[in-house]
PDB file of C-alpha atoms and ligand atoms in Angstrom:
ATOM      1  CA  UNK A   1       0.000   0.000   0.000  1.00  0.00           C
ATOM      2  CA  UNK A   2       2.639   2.803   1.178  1.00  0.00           C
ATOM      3  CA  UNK A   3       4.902   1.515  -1.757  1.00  0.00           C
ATOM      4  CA  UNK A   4       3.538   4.212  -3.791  1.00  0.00           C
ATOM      5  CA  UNK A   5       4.267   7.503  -1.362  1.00  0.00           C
ATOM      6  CA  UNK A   6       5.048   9.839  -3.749  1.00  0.00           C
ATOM      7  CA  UNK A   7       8.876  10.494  -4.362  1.00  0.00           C
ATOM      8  CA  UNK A   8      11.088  11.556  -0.521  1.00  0.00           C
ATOM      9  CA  UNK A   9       7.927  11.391   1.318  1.00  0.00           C
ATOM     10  CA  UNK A  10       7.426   8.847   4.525  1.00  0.00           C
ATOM     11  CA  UNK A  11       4.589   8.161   6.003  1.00  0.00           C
ATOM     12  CA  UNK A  12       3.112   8.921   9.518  1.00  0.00           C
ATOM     13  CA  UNK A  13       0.083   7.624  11.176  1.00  0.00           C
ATOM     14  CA  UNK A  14      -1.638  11.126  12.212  1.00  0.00           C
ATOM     15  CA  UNK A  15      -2.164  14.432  10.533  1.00  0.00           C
ATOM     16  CA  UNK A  16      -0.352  16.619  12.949  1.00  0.00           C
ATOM     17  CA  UNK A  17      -0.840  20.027  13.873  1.00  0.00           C
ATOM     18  CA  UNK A  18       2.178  21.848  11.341  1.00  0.00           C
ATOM     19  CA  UNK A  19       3.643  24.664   9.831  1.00  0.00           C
ATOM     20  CA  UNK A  20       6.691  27.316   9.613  1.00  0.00           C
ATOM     21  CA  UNK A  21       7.641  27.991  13.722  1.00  0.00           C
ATOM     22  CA  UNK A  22       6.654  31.272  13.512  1.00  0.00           C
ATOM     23  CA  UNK A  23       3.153  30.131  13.042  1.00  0.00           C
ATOM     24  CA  UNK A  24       2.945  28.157  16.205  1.00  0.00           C
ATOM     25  CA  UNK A  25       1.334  30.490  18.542  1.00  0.00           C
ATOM     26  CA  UNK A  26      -1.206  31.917  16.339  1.00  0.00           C
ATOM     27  CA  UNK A  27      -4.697  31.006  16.550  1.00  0.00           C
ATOM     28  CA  UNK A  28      -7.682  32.210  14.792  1.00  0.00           C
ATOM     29  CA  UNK A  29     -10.781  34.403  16.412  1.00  0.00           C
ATOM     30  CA  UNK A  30     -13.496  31.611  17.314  1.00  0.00           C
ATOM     31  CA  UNK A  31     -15.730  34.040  18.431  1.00  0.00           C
ATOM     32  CA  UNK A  32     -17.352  35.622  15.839  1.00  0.00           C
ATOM     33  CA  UNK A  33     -19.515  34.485  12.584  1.00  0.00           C
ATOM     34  CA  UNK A  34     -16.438  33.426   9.983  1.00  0.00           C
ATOM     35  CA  UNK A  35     -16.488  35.107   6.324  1.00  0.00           C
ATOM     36  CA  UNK A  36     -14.375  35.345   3.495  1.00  0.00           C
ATOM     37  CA  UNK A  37     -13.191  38.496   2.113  1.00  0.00           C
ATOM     38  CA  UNK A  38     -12.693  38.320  -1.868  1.00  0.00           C
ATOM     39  CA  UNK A  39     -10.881  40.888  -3.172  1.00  0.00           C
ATOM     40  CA  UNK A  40      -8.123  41.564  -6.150  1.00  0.00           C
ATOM     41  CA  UNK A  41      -8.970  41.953  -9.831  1.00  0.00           C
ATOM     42  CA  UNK A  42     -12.652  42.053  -9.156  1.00  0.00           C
ATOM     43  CA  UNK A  43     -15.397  44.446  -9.995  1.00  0.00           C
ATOM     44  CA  UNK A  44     -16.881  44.288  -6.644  1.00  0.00           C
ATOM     45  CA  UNK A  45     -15.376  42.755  -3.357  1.00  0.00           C
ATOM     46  CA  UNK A  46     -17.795  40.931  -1.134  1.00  0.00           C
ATOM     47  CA  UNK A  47     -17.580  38.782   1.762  1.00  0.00           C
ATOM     48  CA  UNK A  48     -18.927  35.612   1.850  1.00  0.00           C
ATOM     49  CA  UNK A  49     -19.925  33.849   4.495  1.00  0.00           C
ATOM     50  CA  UNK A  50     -19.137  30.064   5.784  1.00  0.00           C
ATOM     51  CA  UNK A  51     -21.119  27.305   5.216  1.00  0.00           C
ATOM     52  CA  UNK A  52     -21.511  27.850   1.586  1.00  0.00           C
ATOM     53  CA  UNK A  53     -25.221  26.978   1.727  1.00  0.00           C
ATOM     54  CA  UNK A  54     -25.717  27.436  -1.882  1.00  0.00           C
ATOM     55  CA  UNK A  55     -22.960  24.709  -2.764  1.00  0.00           C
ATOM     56  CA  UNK A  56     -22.648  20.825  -3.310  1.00  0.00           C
ATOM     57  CA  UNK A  57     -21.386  19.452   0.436  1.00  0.00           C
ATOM     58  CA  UNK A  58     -18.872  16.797  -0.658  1.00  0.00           C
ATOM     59  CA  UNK A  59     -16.336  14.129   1.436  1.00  0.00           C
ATOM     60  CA  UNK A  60     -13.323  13.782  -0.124  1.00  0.00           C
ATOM     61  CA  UNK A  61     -10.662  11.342   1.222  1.00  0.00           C
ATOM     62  CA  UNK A  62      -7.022  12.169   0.092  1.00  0.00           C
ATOM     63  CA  UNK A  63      -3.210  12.302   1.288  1.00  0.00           C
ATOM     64  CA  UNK A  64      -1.499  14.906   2.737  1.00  0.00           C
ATOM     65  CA  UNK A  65       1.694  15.638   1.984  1.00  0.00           C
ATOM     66  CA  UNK A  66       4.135  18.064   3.692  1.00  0.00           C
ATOM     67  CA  UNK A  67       7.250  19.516   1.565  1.00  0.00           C
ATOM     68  CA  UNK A  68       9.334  18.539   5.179  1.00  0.00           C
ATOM     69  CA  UNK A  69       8.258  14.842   3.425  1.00  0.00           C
ATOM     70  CA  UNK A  70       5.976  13.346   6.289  1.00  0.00           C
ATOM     71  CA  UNK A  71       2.540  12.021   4.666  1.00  0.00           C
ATOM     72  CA  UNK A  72      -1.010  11.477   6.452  1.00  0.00           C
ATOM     73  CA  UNK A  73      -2.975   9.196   4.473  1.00  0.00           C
ATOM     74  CA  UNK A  74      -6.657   8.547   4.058  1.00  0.00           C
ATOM     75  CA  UNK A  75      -7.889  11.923   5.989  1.00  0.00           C
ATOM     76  CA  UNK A  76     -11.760  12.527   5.530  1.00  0.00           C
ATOM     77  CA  UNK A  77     -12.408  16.147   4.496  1.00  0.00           C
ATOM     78  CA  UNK A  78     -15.923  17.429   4.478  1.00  0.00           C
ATOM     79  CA  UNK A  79     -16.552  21.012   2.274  1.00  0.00           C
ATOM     80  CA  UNK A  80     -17.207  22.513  -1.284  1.00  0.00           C
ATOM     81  CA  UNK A  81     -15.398  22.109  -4.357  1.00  0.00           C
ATOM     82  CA  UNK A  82     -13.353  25.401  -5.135  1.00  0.00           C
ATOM     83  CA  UNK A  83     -14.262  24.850  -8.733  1.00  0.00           C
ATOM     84  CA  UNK A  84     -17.415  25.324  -7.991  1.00  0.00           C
ATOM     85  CA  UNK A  85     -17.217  28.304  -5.008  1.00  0.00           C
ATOM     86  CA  UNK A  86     -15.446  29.772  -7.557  1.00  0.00           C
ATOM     87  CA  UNK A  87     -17.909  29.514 -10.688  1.00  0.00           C
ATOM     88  CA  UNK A  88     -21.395  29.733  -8.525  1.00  0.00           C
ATOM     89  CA  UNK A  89     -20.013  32.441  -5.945  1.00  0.00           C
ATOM     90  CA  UNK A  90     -17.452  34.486  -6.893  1.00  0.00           C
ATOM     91  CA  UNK A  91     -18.029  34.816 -10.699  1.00  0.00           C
ATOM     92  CA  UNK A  92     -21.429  36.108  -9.732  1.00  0.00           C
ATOM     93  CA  UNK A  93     -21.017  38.153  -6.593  1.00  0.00           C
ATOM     94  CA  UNK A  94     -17.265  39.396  -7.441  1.00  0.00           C
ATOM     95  CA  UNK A  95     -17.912  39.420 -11.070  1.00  0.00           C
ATOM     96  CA  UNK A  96     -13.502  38.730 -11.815  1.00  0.00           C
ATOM     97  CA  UNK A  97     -11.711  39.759 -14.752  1.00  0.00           C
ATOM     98  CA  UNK A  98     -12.052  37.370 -16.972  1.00  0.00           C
ATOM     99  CA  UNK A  99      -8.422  36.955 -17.881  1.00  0.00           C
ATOM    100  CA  UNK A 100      -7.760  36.158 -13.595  1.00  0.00           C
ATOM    101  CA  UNK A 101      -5.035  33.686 -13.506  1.00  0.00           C
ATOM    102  CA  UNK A 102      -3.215  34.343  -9.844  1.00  0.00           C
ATOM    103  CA  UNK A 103      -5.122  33.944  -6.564  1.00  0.00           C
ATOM    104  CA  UNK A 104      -3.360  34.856  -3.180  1.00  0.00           C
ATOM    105  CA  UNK A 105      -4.996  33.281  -0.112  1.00  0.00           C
ATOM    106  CA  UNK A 106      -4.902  34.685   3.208  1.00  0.00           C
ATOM    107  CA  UNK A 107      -5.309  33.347   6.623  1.00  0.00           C
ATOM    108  CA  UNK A 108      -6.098  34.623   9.938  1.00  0.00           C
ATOM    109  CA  UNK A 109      -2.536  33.822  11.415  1.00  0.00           C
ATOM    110  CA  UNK A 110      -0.839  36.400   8.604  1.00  0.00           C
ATOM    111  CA  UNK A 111       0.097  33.750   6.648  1.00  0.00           C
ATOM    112  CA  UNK A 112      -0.269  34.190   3.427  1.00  0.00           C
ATOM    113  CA  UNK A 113       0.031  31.732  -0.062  1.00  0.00           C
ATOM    114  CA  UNK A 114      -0.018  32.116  -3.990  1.00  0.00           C
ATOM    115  CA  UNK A 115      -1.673  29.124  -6.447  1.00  0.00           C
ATOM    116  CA  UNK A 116      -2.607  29.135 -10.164  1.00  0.00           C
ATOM    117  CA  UNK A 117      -6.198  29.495 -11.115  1.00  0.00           C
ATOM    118  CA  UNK A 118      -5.775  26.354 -13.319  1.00  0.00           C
ATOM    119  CA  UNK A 119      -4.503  24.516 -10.274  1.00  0.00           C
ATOM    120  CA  UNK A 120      -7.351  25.525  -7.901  1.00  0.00           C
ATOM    121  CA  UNK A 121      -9.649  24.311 -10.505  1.00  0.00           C
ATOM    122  CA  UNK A 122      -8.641  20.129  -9.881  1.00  0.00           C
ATOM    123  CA  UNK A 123     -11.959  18.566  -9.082  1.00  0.00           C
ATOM    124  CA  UNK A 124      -9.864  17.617  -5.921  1.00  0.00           C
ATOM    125  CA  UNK A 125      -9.244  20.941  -4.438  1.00  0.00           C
ATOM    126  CA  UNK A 126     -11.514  21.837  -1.574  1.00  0.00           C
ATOM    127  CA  UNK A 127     -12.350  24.891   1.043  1.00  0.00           C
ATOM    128  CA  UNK A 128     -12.957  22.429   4.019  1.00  0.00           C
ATOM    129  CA  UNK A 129     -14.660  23.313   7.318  1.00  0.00           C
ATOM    130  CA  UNK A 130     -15.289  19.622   8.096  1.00  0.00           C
ATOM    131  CA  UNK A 131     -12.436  16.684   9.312  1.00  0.00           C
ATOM    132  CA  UNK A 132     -13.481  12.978  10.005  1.00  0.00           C
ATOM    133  CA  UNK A 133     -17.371  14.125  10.274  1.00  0.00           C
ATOM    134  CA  UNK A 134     -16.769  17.165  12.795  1.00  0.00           C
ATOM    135  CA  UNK A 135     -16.469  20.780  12.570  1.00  0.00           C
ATOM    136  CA  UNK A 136     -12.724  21.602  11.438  1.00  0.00           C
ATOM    137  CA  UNK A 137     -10.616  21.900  15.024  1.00  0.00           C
ATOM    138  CA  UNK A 138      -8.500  24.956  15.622  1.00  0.00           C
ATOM    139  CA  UNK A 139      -5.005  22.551  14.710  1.00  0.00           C
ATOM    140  CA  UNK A 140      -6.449  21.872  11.451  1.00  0.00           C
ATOM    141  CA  UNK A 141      -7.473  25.061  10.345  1.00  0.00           C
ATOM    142  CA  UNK A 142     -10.829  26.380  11.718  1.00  0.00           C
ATOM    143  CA  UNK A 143     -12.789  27.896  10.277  1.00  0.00           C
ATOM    144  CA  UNK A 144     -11.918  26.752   6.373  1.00  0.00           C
ATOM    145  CA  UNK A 145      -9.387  25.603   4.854  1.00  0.00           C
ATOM    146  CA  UNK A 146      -8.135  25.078   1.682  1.00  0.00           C
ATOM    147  CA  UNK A 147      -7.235  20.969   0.765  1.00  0.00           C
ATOM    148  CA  UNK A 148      -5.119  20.664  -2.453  1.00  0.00           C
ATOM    149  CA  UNK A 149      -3.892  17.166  -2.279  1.00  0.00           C
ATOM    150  CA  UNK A 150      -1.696  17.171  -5.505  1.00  0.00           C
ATOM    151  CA  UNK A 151       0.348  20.129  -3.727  1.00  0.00           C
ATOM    152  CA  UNK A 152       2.569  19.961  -0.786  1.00  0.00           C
ATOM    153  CA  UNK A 153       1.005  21.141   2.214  1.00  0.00           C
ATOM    154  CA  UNK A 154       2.319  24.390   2.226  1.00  0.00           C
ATOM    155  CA  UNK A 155      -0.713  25.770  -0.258  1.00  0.00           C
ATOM    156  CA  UNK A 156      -2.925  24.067   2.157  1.00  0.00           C
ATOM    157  CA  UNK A 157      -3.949  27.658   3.896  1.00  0.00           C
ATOM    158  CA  UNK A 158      -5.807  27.091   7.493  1.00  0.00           C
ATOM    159  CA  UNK A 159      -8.158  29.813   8.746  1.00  0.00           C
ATOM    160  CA  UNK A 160      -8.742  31.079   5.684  1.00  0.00           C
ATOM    161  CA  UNK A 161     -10.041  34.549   5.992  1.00  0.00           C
ATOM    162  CA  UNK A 162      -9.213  36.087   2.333  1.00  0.00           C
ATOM    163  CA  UNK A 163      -8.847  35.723  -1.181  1.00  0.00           C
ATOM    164  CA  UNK A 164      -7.809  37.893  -3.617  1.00  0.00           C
ATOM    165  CA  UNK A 165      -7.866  37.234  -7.706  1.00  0.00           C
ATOM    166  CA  UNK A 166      -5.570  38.521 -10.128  1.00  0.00           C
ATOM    167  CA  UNK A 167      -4.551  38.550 -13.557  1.00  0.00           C
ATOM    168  CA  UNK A 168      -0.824  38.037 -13.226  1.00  0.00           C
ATOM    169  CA  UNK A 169       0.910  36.562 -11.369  1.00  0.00           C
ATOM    170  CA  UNK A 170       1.104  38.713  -8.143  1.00  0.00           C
ATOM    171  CA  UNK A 171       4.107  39.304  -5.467  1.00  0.00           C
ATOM    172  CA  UNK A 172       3.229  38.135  -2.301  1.00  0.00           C
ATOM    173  CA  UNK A 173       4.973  38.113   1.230  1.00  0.00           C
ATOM    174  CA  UNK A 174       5.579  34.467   2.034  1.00  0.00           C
ATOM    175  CA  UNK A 175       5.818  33.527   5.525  1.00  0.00           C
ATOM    176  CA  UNK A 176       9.589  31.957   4.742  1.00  0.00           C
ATOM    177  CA  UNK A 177      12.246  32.244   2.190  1.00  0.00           C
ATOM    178  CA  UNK A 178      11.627  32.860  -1.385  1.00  0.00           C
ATOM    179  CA  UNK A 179      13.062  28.942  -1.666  1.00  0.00           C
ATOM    180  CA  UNK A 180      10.706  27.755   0.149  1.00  0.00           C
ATOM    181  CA  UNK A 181       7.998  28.430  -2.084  1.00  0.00           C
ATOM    182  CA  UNK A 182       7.294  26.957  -5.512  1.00  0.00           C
ATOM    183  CA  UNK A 183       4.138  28.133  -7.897  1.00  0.00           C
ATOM    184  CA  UNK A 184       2.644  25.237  -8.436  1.00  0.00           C
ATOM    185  CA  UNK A 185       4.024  22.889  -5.754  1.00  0.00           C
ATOM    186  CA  UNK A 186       3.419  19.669  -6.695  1.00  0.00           C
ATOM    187  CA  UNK A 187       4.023  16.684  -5.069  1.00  0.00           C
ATOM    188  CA  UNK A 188       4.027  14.480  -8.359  1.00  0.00           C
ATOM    189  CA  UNK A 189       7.268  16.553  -9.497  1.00  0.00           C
ATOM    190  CA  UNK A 190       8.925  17.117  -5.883  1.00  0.00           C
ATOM    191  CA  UNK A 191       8.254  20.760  -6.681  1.00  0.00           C
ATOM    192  CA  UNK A 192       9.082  21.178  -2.652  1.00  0.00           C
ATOM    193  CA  UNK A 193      10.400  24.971  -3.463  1.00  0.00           C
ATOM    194  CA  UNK A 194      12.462  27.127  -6.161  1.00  0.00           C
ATOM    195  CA  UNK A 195      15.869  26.931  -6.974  1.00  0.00           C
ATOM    196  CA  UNK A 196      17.131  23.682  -5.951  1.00  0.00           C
ATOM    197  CA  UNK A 197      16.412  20.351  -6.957  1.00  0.00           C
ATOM    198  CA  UNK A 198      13.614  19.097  -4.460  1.00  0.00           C
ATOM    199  CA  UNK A 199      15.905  15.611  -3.804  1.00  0.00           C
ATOM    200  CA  UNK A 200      17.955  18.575  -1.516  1.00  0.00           C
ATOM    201  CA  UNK A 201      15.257  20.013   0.237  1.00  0.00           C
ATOM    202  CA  UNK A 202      14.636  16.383   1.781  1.00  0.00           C
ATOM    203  CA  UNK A 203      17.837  16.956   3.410  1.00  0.00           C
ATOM    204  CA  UNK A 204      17.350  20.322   4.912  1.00  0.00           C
ATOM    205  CA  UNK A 205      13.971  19.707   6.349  1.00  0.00           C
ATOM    206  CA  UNK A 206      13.487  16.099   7.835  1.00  0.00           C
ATOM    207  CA  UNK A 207      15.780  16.974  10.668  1.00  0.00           C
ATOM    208  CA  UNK A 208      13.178  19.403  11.512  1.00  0.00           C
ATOM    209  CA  UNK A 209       9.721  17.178  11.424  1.00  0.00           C
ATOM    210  CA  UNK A 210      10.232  16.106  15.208  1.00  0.00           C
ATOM    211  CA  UNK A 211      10.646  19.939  17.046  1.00  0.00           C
ATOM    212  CA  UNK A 212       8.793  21.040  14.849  1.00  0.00           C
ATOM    213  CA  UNK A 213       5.352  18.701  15.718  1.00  0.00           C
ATOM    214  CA  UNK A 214       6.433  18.800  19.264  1.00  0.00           C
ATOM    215  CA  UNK A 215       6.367  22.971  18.964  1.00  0.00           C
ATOM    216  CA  UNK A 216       2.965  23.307  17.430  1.00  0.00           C
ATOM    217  CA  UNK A 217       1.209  20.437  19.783  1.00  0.00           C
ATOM    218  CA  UNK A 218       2.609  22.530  23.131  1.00  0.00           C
ATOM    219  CA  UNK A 219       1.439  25.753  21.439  1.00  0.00           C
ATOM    220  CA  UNK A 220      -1.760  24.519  21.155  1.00  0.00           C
ATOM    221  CA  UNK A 221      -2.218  22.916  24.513  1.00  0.00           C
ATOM    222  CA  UNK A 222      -1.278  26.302  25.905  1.00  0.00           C
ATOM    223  CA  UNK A 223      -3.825  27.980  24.366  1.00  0.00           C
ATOM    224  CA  UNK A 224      -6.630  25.411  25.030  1.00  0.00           C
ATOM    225  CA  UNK A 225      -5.695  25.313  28.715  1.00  0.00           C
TER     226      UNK A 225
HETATM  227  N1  MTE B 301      -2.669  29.656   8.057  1.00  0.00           N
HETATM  228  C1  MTE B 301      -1.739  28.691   7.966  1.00  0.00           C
HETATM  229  N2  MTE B 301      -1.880  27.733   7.045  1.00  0.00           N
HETATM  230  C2  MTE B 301      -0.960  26.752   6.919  1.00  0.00           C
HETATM  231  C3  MTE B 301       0.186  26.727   7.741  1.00  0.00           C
HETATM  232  C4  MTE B 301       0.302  27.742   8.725  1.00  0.00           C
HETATM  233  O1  MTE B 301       1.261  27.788   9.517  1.00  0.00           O
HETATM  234  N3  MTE B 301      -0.675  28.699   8.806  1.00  0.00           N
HETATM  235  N4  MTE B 301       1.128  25.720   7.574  1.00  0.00           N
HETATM  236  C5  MTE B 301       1.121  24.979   6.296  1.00  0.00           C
HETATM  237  C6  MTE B 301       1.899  23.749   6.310  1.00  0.00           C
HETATM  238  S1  MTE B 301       3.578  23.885   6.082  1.00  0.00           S
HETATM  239  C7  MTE B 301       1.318  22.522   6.381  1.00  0.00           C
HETATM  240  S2  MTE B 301       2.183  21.078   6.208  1.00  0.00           S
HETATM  241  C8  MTE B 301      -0.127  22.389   6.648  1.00  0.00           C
HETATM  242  C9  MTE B 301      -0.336  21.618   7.930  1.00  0.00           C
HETATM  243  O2  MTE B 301      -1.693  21.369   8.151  1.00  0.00           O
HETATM  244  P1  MTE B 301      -2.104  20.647   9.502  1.00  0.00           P
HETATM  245  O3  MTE B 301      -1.622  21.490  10.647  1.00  0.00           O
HETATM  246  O4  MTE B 301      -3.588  20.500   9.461  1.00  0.00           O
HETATM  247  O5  MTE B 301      -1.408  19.312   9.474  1.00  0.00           O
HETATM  248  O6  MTE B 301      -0.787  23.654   6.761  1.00  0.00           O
HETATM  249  C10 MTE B 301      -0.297  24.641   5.893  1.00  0.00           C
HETATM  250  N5  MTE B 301      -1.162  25.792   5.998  1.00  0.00           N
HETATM  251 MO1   MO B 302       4.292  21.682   5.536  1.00  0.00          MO
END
């Protein structure tokens, strides 16, 4: 069965709570009603908000697979498709250039992420508020999240709070290095970042997998407590 991890990745029995350190000890607001802000190339920016009420509910069962080369398998998502939040809700209520190529998530914790259109479009790319049949917990993203399997985790934005649409290809501050980020990101064609071949970035992150679970799990105990 595991014989067929995609290339440098090993697997690991749990989806752990994850990220960049910095991100550790940031937590989204819980308190109030959670919307969406769309904004970018648009003729008029709305906020939407979550559940999508008007949209399909589907499950989805996929991998997930971290550029630092851990894999969860077989984790139930529940959500909408973002093909279709994108072609029912924000075509309509945003009314986008047509020629929008770029979109440039942003979460509640600053962090911030860049994905083709095209890419976003995979039947298998969700906005999920939903893991294993309950509301999405605060380690896995709460409110929404985006799930885009074929990518490494890193594109996977939790507590999604905004999402901006643009024509080109638009500069954004990522949360790390500029190496650390790839376009498209996709686990198929170790795209783990830019300018080195992704066989080196195995290297540089594995030694960091262990501190780095064992920083996010304490930071979130913390907070619960
Ligand atoms: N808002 C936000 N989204 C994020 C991150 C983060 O720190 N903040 N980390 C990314 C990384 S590197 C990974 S591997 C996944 C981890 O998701 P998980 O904590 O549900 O396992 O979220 C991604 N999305
Ligand atoms: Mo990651």
């Amino acid at each position: 069965m595991h014989s067929d991890l995609p290339p440098g990745q090993r697997l690991i029995d749990k989806l752990p709570r994850f990220g960049l350190g910095k991100f550790a000890h940031r937590f989204p607001n819980t308190d109030n009603a959670a919307e969406i802000d769309i904004g970018g190339d648009v003729g008029q920016p709305v906020k939407l908000s979550i559940p999508f009420g008007d949209l399909n509910r589907v499950v989805q069962v996929s991998d997930f697979h971290c550029v630092t080369t851990w894999t969860a398998c077989g984790i139930s998502w529940s959500g909408f498709r973002f093909s279709e939040f994108y072609k029912e809700l924000v075509v309509n209520l945003a009314q986008p250039e047509p020629s929008v190529e770029f979109v440039v998530f942003g979460g509640q914790d600053g962090y911030k992420v860049g994905m083709h259109l095209e890419d976003l479009l995979a039947s298998d790319v969700l906005l999920a508020d939903r893991l294993d049949g309950q509301a999405l917990p605060i380690a896995h993203g709460a409110p929404l999240r985006l799930v885009a399997p074929a990518h490494y985790g890193y594109k996977s934005i939790k507590h999604l709070s905004r999402i901006e649409f643009w024509c080109k290809e638009h500069a954004y501050q990522h949360a790390g290095f500029k190496f650390m980020d790839h376009p498209r990101a996709r686990v198929e064609f170790e795209e783990r970042g830019t300018g080195l071949p992704g066989r080196v970035y195995r290297w540089l992150y594995r030694p960091l997998v262990k501190s780095t679970r064992r920083k996010f799990a304490k930071a979130l105990a913390e907070h619960i407590s």
